[in-house]
PDB file of C-alpha atoms in Angstrom:
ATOM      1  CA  UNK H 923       0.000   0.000   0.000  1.00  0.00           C
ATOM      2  CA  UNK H 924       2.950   2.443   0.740  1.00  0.00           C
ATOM      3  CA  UNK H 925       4.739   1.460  -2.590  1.00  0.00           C
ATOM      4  CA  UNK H 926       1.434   2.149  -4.367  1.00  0.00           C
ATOM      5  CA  UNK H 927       1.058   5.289  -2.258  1.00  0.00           C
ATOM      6  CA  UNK H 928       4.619   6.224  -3.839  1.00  0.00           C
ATOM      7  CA  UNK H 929       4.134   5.550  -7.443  1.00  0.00           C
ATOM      8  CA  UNK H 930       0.941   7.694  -7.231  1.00  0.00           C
ATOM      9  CA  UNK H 931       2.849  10.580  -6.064  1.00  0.00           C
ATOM     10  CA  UNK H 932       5.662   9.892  -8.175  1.00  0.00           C
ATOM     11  CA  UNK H 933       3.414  10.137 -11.349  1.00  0.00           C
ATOM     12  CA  UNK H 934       1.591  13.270 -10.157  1.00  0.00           C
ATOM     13  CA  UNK H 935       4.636  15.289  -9.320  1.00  0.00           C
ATOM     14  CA  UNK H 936       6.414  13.868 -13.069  1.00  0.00           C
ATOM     15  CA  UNK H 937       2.980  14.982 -14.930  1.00  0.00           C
ATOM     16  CA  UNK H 938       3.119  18.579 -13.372  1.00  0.00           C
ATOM     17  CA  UNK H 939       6.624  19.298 -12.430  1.00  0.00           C
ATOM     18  CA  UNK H 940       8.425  21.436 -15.093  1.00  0.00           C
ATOM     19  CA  UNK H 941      11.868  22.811 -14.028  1.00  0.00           C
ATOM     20  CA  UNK H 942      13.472  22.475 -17.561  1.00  0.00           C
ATOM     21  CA  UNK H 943      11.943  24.090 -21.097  1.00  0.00           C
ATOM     22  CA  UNK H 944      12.652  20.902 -22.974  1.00  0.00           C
ATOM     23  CA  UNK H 945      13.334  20.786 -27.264  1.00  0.00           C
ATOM     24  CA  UNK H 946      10.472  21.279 -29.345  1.00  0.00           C
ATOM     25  CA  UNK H 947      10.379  17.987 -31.282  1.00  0.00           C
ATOM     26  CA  UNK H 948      11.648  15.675 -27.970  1.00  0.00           C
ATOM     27  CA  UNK H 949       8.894  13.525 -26.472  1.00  0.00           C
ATOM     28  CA  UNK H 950       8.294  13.145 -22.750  1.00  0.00           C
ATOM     29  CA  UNK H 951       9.499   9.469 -21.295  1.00  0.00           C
ATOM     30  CA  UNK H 952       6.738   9.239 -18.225  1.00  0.00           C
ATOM     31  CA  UNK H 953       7.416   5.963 -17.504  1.00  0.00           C
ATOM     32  CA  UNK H 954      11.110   6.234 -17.081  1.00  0.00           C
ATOM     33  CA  UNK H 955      10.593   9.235 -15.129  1.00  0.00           C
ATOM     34  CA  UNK H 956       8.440   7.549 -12.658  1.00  0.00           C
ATOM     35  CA  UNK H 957      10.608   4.741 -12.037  1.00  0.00           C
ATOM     36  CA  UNK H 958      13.579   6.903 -11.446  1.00  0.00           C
ATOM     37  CA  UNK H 959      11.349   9.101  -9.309  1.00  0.00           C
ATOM     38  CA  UNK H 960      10.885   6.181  -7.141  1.00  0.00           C
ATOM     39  CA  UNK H 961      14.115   4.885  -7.630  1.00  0.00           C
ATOM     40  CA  UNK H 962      15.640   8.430  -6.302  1.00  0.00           C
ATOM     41  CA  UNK H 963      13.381   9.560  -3.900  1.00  0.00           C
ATOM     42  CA  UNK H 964      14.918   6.011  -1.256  1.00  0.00           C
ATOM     43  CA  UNK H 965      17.946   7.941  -1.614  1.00  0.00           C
ATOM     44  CA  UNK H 966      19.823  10.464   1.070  1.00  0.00           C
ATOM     45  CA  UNK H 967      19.706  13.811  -0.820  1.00  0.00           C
ATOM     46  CA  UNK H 968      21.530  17.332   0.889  1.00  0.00           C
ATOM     47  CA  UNK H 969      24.375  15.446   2.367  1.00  0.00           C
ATOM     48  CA  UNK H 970      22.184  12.271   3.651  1.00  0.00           C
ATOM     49  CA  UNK H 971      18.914  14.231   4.203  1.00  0.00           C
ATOM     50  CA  UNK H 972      15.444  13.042   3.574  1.00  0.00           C
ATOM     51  CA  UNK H 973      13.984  14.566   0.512  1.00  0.00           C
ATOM     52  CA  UNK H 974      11.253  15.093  -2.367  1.00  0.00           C
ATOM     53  CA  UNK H 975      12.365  13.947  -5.612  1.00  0.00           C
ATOM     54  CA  UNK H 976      10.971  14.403  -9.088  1.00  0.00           C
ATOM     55  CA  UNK H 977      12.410  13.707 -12.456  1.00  0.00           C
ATOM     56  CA  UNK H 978      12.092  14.218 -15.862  1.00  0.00           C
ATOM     57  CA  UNK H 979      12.795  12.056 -19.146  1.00  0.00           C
ATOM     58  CA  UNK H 980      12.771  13.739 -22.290  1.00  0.00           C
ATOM     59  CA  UNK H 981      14.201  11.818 -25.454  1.00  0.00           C
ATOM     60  CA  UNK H 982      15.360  13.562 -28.871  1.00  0.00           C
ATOM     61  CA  UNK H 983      14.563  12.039 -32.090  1.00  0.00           C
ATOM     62  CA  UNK H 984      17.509  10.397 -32.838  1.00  0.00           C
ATOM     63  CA  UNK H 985      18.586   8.805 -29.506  1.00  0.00           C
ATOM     64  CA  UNK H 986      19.575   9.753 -26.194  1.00  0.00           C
ATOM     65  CA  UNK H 987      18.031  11.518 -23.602  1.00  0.00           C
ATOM     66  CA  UNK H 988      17.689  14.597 -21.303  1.00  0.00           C
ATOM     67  CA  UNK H 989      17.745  13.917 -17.658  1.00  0.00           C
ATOM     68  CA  UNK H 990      15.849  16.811 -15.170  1.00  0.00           C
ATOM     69  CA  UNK H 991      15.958  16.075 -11.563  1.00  0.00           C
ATOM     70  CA  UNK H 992      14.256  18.297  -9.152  1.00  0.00           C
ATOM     71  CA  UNK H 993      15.259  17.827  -5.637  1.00  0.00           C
ATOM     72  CA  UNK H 994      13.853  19.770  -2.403  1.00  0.00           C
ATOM     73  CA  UNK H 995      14.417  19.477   1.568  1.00  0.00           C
ATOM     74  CA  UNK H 996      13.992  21.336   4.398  1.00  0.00           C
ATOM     75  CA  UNK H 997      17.871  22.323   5.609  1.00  0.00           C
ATOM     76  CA  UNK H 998      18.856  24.465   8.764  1.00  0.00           C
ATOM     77  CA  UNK H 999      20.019  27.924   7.957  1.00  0.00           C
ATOM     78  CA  UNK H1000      23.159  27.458   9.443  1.00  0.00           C
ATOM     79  CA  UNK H1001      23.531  24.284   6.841  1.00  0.00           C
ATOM     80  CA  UNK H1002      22.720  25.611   3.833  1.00  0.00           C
ATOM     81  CA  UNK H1003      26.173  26.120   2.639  1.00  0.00           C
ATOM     82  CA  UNK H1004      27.466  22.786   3.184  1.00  0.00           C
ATOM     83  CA  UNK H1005      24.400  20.778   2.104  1.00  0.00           C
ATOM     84  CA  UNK H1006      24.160  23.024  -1.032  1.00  0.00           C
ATOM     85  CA  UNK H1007      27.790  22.470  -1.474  1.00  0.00           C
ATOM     86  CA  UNK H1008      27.361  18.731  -1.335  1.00  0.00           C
ATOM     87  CA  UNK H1009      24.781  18.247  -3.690  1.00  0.00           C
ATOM     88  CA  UNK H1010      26.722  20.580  -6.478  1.00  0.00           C
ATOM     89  CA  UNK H1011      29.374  17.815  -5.940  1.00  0.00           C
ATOM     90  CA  UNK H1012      27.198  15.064  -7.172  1.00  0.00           C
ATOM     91  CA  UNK H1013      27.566  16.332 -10.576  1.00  0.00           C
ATOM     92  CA  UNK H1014      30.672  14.467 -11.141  1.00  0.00           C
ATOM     93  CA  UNK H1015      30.299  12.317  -7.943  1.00  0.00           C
ATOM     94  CA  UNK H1016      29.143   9.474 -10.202  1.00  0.00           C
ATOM     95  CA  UNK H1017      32.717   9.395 -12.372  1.00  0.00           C
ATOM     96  CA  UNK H1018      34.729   9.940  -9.117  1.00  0.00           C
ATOM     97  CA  UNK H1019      32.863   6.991  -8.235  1.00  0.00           C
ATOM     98  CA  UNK H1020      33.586   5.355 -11.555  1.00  0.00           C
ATOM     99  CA  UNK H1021      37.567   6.801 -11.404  1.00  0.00           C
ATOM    100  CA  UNK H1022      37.219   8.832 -13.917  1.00  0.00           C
ATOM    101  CA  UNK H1023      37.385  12.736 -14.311  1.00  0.00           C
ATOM    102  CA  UNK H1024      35.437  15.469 -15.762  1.00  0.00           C
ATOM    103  CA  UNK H1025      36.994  17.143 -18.426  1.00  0.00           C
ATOM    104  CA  UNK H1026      34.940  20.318 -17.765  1.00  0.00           C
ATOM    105  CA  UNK H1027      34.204  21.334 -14.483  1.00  0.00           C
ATOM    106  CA  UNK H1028      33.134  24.924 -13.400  1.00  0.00           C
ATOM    107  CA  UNK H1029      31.368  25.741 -10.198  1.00  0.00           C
ATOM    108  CA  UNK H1030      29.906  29.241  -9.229  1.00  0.00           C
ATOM    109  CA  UNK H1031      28.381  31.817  -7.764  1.00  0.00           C
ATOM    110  CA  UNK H1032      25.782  33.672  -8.846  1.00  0.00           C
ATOM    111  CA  UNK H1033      24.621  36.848  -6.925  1.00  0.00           C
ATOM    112  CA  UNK H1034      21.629  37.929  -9.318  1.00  0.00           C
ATOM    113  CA  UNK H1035      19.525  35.623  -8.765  1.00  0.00           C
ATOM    114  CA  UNK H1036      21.306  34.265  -5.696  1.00  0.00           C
ATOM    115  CA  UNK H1037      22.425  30.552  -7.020  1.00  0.00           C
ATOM    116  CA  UNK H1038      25.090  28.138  -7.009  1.00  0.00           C
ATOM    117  CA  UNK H1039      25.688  26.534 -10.554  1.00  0.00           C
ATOM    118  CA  UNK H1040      28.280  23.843 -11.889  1.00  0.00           C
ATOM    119  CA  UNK H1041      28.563  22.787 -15.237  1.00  0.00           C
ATOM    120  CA  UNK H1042      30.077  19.271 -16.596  1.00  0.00           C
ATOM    121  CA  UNK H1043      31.313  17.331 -19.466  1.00  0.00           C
ATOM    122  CA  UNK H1044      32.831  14.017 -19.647  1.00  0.00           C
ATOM    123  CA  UNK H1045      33.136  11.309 -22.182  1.00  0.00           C
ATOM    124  CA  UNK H1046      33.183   7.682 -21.821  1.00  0.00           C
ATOM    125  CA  UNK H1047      34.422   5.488 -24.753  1.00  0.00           C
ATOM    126  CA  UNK H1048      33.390   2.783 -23.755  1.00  0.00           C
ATOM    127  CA  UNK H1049      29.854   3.515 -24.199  1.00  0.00           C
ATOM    128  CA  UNK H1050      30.441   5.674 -27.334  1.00  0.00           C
ATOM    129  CA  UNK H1051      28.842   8.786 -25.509  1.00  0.00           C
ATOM    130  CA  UNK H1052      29.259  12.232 -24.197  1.00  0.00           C
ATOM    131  CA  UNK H1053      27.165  13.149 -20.795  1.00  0.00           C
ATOM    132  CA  UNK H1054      27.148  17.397 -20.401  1.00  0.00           C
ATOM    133  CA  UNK H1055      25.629  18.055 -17.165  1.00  0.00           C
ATOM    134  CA  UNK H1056      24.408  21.117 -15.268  1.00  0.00           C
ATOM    135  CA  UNK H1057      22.738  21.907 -11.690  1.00  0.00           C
ATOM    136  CA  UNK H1058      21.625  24.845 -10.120  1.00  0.00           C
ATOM    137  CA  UNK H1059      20.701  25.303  -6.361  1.00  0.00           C
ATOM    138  CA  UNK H1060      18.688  27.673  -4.501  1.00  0.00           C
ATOM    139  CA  UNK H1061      17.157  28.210  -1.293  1.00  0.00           C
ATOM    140  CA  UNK H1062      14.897  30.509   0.448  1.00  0.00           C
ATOM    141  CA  UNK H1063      13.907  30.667   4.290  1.00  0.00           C
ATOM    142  CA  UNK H1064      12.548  27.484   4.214  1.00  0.00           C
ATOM    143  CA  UNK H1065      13.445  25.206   1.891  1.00  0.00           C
ATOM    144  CA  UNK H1066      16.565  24.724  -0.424  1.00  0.00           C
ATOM    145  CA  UNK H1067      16.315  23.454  -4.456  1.00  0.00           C
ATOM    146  CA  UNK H1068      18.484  21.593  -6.097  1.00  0.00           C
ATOM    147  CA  UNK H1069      17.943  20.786 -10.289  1.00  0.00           C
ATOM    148  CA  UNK H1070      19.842  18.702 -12.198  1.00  0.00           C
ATOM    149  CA  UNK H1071      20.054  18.291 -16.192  1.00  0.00           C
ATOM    150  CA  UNK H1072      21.904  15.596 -17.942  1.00  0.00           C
ATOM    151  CA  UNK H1073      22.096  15.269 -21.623  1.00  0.00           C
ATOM    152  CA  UNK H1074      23.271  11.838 -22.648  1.00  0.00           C
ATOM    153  CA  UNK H1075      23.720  11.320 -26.023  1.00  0.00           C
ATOM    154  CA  UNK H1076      26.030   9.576 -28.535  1.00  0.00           C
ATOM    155  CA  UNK H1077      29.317  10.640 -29.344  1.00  0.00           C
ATOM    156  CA  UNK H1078      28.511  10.741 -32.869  1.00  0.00           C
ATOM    157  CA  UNK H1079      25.298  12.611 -32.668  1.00  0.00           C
ATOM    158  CA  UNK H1080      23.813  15.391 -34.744  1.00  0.00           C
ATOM    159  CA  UNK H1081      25.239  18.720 -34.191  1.00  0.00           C
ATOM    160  CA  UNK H1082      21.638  20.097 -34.013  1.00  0.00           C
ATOM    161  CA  UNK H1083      20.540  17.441 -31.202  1.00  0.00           C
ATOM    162  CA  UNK H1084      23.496  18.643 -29.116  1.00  0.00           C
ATOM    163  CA  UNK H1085      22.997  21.847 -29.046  1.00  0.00           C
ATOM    164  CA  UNK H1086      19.211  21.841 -28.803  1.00  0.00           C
ATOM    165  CA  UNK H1087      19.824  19.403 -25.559  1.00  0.00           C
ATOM    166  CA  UNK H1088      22.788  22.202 -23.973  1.00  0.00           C
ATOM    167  CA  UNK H1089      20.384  25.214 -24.581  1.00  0.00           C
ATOM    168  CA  UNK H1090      17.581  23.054 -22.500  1.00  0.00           C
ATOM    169  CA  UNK H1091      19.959  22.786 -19.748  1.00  0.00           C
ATOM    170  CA  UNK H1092      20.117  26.774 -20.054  1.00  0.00           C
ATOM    171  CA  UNK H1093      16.602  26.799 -18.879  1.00  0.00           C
ATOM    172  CA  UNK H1094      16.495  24.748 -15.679  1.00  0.00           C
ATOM    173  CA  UNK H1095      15.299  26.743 -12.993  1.00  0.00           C
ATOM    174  CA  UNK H1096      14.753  25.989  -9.434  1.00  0.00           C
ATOM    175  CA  UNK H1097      10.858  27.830  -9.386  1.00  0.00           C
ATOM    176  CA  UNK H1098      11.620  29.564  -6.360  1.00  0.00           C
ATOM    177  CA  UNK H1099      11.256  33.810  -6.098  1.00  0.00           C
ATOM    178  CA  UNK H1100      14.520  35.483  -6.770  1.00  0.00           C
ATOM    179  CA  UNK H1101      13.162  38.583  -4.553  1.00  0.00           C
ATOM    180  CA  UNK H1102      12.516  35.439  -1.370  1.00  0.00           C
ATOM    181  CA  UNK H1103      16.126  33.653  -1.876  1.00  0.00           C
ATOM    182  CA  UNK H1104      18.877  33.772   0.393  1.00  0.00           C
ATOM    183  CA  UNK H1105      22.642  33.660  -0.836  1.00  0.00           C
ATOM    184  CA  UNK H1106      24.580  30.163  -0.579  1.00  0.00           C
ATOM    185  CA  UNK H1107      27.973  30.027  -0.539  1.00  0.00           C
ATOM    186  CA  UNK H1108      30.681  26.965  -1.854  1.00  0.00           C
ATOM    187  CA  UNK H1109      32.218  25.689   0.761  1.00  0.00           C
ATOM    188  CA  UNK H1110      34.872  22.580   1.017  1.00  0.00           C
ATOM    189  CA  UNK H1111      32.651  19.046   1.095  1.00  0.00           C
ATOM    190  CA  UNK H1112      34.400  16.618   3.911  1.00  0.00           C
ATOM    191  CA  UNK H1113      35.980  13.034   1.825  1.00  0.00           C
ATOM    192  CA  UNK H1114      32.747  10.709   1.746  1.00  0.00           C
ATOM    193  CA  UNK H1115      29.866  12.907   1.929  1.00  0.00           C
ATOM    194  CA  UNK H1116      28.458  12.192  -1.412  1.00  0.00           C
ATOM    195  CA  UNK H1117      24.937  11.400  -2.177  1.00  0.00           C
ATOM    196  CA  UNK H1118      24.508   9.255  -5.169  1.00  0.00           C
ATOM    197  CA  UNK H1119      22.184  11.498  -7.051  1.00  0.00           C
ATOM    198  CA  UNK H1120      21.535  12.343 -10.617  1.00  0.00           C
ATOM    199  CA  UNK H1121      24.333  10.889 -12.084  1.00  0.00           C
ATOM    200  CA  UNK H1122      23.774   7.191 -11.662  1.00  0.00           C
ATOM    201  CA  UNK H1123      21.674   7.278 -14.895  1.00  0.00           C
ATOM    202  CA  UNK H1124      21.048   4.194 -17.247  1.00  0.00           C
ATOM    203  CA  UNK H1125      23.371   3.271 -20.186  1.00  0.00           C
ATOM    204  CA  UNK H1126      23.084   5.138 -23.554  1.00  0.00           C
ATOM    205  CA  UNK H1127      21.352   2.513 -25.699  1.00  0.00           C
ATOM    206  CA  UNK H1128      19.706   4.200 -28.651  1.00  0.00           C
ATOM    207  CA  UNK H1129      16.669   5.570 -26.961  1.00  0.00           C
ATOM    208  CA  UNK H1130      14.921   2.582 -25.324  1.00  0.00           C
ATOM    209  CA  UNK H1131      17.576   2.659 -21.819  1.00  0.00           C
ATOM    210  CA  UNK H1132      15.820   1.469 -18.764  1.00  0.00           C
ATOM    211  CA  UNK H1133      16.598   2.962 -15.415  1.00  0.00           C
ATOM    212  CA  UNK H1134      18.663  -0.092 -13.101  1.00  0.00           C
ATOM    213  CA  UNK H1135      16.960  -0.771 -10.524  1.00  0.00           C
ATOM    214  CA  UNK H1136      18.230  -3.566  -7.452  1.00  0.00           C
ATOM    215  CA  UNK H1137      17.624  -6.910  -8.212  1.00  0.00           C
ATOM    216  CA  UNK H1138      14.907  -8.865  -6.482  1.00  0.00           C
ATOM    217  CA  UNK H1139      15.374 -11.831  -4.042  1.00  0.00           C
ATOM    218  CA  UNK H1140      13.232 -14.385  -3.421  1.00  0.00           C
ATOM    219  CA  UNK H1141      13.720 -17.351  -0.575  1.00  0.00           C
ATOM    220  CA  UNK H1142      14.760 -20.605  -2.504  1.00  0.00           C
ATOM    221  CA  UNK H1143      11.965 -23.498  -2.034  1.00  0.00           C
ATOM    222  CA  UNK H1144      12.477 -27.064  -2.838  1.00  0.00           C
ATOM    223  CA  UNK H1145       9.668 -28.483  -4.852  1.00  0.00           C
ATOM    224  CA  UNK H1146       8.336 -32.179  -4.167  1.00  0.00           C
ATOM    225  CA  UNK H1147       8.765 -34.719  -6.850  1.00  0.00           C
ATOM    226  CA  UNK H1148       5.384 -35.400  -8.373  1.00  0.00           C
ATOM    227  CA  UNK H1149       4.526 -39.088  -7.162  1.00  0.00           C
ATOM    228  CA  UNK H1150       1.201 -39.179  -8.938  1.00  0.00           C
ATOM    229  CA  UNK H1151       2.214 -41.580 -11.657  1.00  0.00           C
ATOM    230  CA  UNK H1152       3.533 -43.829  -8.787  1.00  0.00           C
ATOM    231  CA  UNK H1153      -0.114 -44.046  -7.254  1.00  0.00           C
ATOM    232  CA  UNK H1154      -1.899 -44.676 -10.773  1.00  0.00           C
ATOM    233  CA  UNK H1155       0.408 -47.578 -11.443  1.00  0.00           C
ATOM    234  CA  UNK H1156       0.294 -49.200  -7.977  1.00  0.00           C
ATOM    235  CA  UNK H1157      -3.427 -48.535  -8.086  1.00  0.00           C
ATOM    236  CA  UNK H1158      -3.610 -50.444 -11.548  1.00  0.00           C
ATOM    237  CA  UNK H1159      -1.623 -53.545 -10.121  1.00  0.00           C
ATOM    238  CA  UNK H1160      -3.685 -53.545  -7.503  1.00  0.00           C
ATOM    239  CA  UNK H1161      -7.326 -53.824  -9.348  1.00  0.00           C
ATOM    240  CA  UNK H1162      -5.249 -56.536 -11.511  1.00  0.00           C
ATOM    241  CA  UNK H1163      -4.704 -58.536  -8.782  1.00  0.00           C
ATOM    242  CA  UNK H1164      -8.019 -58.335  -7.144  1.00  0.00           C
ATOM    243  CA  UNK H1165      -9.510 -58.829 -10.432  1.00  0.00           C
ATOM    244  CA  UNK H1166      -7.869 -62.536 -11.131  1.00  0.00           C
ATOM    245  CA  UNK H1167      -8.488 -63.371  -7.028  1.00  0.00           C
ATOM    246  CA  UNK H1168     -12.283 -62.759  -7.355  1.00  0.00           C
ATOM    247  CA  UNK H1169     -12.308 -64.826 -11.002  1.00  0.00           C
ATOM    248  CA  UNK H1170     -10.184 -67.509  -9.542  1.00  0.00           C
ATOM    249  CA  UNK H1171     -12.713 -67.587  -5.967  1.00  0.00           C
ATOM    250  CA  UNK H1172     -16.023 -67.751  -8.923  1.00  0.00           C
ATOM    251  CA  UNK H1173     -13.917 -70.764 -10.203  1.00  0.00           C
ATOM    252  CA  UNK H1174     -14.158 -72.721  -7.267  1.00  0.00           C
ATOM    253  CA  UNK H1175     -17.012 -72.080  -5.944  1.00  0.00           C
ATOM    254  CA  UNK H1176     -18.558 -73.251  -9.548  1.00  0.00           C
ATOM    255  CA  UNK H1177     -16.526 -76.362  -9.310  1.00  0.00           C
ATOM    256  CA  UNK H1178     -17.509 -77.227  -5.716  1.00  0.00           C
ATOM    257  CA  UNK H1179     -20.862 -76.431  -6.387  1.00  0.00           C
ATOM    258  CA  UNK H1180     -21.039 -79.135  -9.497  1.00  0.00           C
ATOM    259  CA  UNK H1181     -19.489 -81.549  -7.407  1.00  0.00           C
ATOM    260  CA  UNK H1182     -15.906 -81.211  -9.751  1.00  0.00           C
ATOM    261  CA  UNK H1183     -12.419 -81.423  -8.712  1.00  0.00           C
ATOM    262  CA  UNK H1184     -10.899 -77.637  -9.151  1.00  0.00           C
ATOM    263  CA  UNK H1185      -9.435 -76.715 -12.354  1.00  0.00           C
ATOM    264  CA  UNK H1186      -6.346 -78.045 -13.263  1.00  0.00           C
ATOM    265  CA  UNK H1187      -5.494 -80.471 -10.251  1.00  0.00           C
ATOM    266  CA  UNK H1188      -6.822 -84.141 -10.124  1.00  0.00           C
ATOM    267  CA  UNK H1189      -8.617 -85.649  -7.574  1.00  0.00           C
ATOM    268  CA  UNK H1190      -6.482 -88.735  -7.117  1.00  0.00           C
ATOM    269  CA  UNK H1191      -9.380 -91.321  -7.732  1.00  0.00           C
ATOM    270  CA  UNK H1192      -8.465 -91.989 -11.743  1.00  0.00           C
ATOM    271  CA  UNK H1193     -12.069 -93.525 -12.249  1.00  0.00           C
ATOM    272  CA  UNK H1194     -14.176 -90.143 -10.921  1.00  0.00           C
ATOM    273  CA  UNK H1195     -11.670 -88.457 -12.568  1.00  0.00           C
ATOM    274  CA  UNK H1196     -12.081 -90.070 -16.006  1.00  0.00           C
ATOM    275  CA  UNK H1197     -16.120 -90.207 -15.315  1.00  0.00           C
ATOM    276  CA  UNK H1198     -16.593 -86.468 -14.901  1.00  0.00           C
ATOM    277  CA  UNK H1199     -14.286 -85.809 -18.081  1.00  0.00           C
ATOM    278  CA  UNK H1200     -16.529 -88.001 -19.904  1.00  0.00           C
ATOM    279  CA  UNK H1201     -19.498 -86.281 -18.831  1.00  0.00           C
ATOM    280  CA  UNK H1202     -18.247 -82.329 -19.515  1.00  0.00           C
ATOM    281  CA  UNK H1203     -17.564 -83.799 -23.193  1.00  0.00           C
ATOM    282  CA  UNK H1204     -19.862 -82.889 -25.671  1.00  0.00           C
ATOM    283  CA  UNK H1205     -22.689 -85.535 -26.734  1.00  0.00           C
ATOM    284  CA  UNK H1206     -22.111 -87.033 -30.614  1.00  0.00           C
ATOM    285  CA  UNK H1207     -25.213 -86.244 -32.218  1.00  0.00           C
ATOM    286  CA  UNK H1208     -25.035 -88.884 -34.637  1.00  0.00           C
ATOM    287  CA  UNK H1209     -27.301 -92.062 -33.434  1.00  0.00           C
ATOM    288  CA  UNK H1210     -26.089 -95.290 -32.807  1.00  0.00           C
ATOM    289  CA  UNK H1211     -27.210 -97.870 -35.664  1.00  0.00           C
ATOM    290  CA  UNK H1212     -28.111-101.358 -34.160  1.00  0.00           C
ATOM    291  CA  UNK H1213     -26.862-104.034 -36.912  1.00  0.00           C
ATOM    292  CA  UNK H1214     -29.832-105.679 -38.925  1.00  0.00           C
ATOM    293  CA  UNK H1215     -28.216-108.852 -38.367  1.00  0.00           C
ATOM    294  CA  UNK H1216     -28.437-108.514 -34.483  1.00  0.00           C
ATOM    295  CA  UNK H1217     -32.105-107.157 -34.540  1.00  0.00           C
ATOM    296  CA  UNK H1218     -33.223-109.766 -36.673  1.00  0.00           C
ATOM    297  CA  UNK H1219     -31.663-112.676 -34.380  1.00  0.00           C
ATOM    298  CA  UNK H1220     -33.510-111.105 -31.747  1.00  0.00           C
ATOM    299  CA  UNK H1221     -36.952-111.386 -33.305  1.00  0.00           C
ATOM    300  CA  UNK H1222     -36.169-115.198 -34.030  1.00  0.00           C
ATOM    301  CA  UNK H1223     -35.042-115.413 -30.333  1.00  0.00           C
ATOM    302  CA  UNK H1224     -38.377-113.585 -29.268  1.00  0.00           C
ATOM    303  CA  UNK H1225     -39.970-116.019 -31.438  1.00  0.00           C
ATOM    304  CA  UNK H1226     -38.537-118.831 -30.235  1.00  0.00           C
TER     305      UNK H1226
END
């Protein structure tokens, strides 16, 4: 229910946030921005605070895609600095993290309106693409703003998808008054106090990337062999055998009732034996002829 409770959020704050003026001809990704809304918002923002995260996807044309990541918290004034600080240093916290180093990298100040900004660009061969980055921060009395833009894009890529993707990043604003912001200052970020923001993005992979999220576990179970076969064939032997018991118990009681010896034994008196053989035999229908000669001696006899 919480999860669920998440993912609603995460889709309303994706469908109205809008801290970026994206290209003209890129379409919105929704459904990568809510997963790496969700996917972001478990994550310590400000230095290891607790915050509200939003992000959006927006993908050129061609391939690639702009990152936008909107992040706000509630920081003690006498933080600011350092938590403001801390999150500009996840712009290239990701390739420190990686060991590799940002071949453009330019922090500031900004006094009008009060801002910190730092700009990156770093390529990685490997993946045949360039990632230009930029983040702004602001704050007022009660809250402070952080927003991030990524483009990542191909190395090869058209000129005109570049630039259309830097001059987006121009645009990213923090939607906070300039007349009700305070001034932040850059100050030195202790060894360790990253964040793991914005720049743990997918892979470049021609448009269709997927966000990574953790892998799933699930407790091992052993499944039971299926014995059912077992039981049909022991149940089949079974009626076999009771089958030829109850024909050979109709047997003898047939033969006991007809006065016979059972089937297939003798009964050790040859002459019964021989009798009752004679009898189950099957009659000749063909009469017996007496022999003219015989019944005509017998008439003389009868006359005599």
């Amino acid at each position: 229910m919480k999860r669920a409770a998440l993912l609603v959020l995460a889709l309303a704050a994706t469908a109205h946030a809008r801290s970026v003026v994206p290209p003209t001809t890129w379409t919105a990704d929704t459904k990568t921005a809510v997963a790496l809304t969700t996917q972001l918002g478990e994550m310590p923002q400000f230095g290891g605070r607790r915050a509200i995260v939003t992000t959006e996807v927006y993908r050129p044309p061609a391939g690639g895609a702009l990152y936008v990541t909107r992040v706000v918290a509630n920081v003690p004034a006498g933080e600011r600095d350092l938590a403001a600080s801390t999150q500009l240093e996840e712009l290239r916290g990701a390739m420190r993290r990686q060991g590799r180093t940002a071949d453009e990298w330019t922090p500031k100040v900004t006094a009008t309106p009060p801002q910190l900004e730092a700009s990156v660009v770093w390529k990685d061969p490997a993946a045949n693409a360039v990632t230009t980055g930029r983040t702004v921060i602001a704050a007022d009395a009660q809250q402070i703003v952080s927003v991030t833009g990524e483009c990542v894009l191909a190395a090869d890529a058209p000129a005109g998808v570049a630039s259309a993707c830097k001059a987006a990043l121009a645009t990213l604003d923090p939607e906070l008054p300039a007349d009700g912001r305070v001034a932040l200052q850059i100050v030195d970020v202790p060894v360790g106090s990253g964040t793991a923001v914005m720049n743990e993005l997918p892979p470049l992979s021609g448009g269709s990337d997927r966000p990574v999220l953790q892998p799933m576990s699930f407790p091992e179970t052993t499944r039971e062999p299926d014995r059912r076969p077992v039981y049909v064939g022991a149940g089949l032997v079974l009626l076999a055998i009771v089958f030829w018991w109850n024909r050979r118990r109709r047997e003898r009681f047939e033969d006991d009732a007809a006065g016979k010896p059972a089937r297939g034994k003798r009964s050790g008196d040859a002459d019964a034996d021989d009798l009752h053989a004679a009898a189950e035999a099957p009659a000749d229908d063909a009469a017996t002829e007496v022999p003219a000669d015989d019944a005509g001696d017998g008439n003389k006899d009868d006359k005599s």
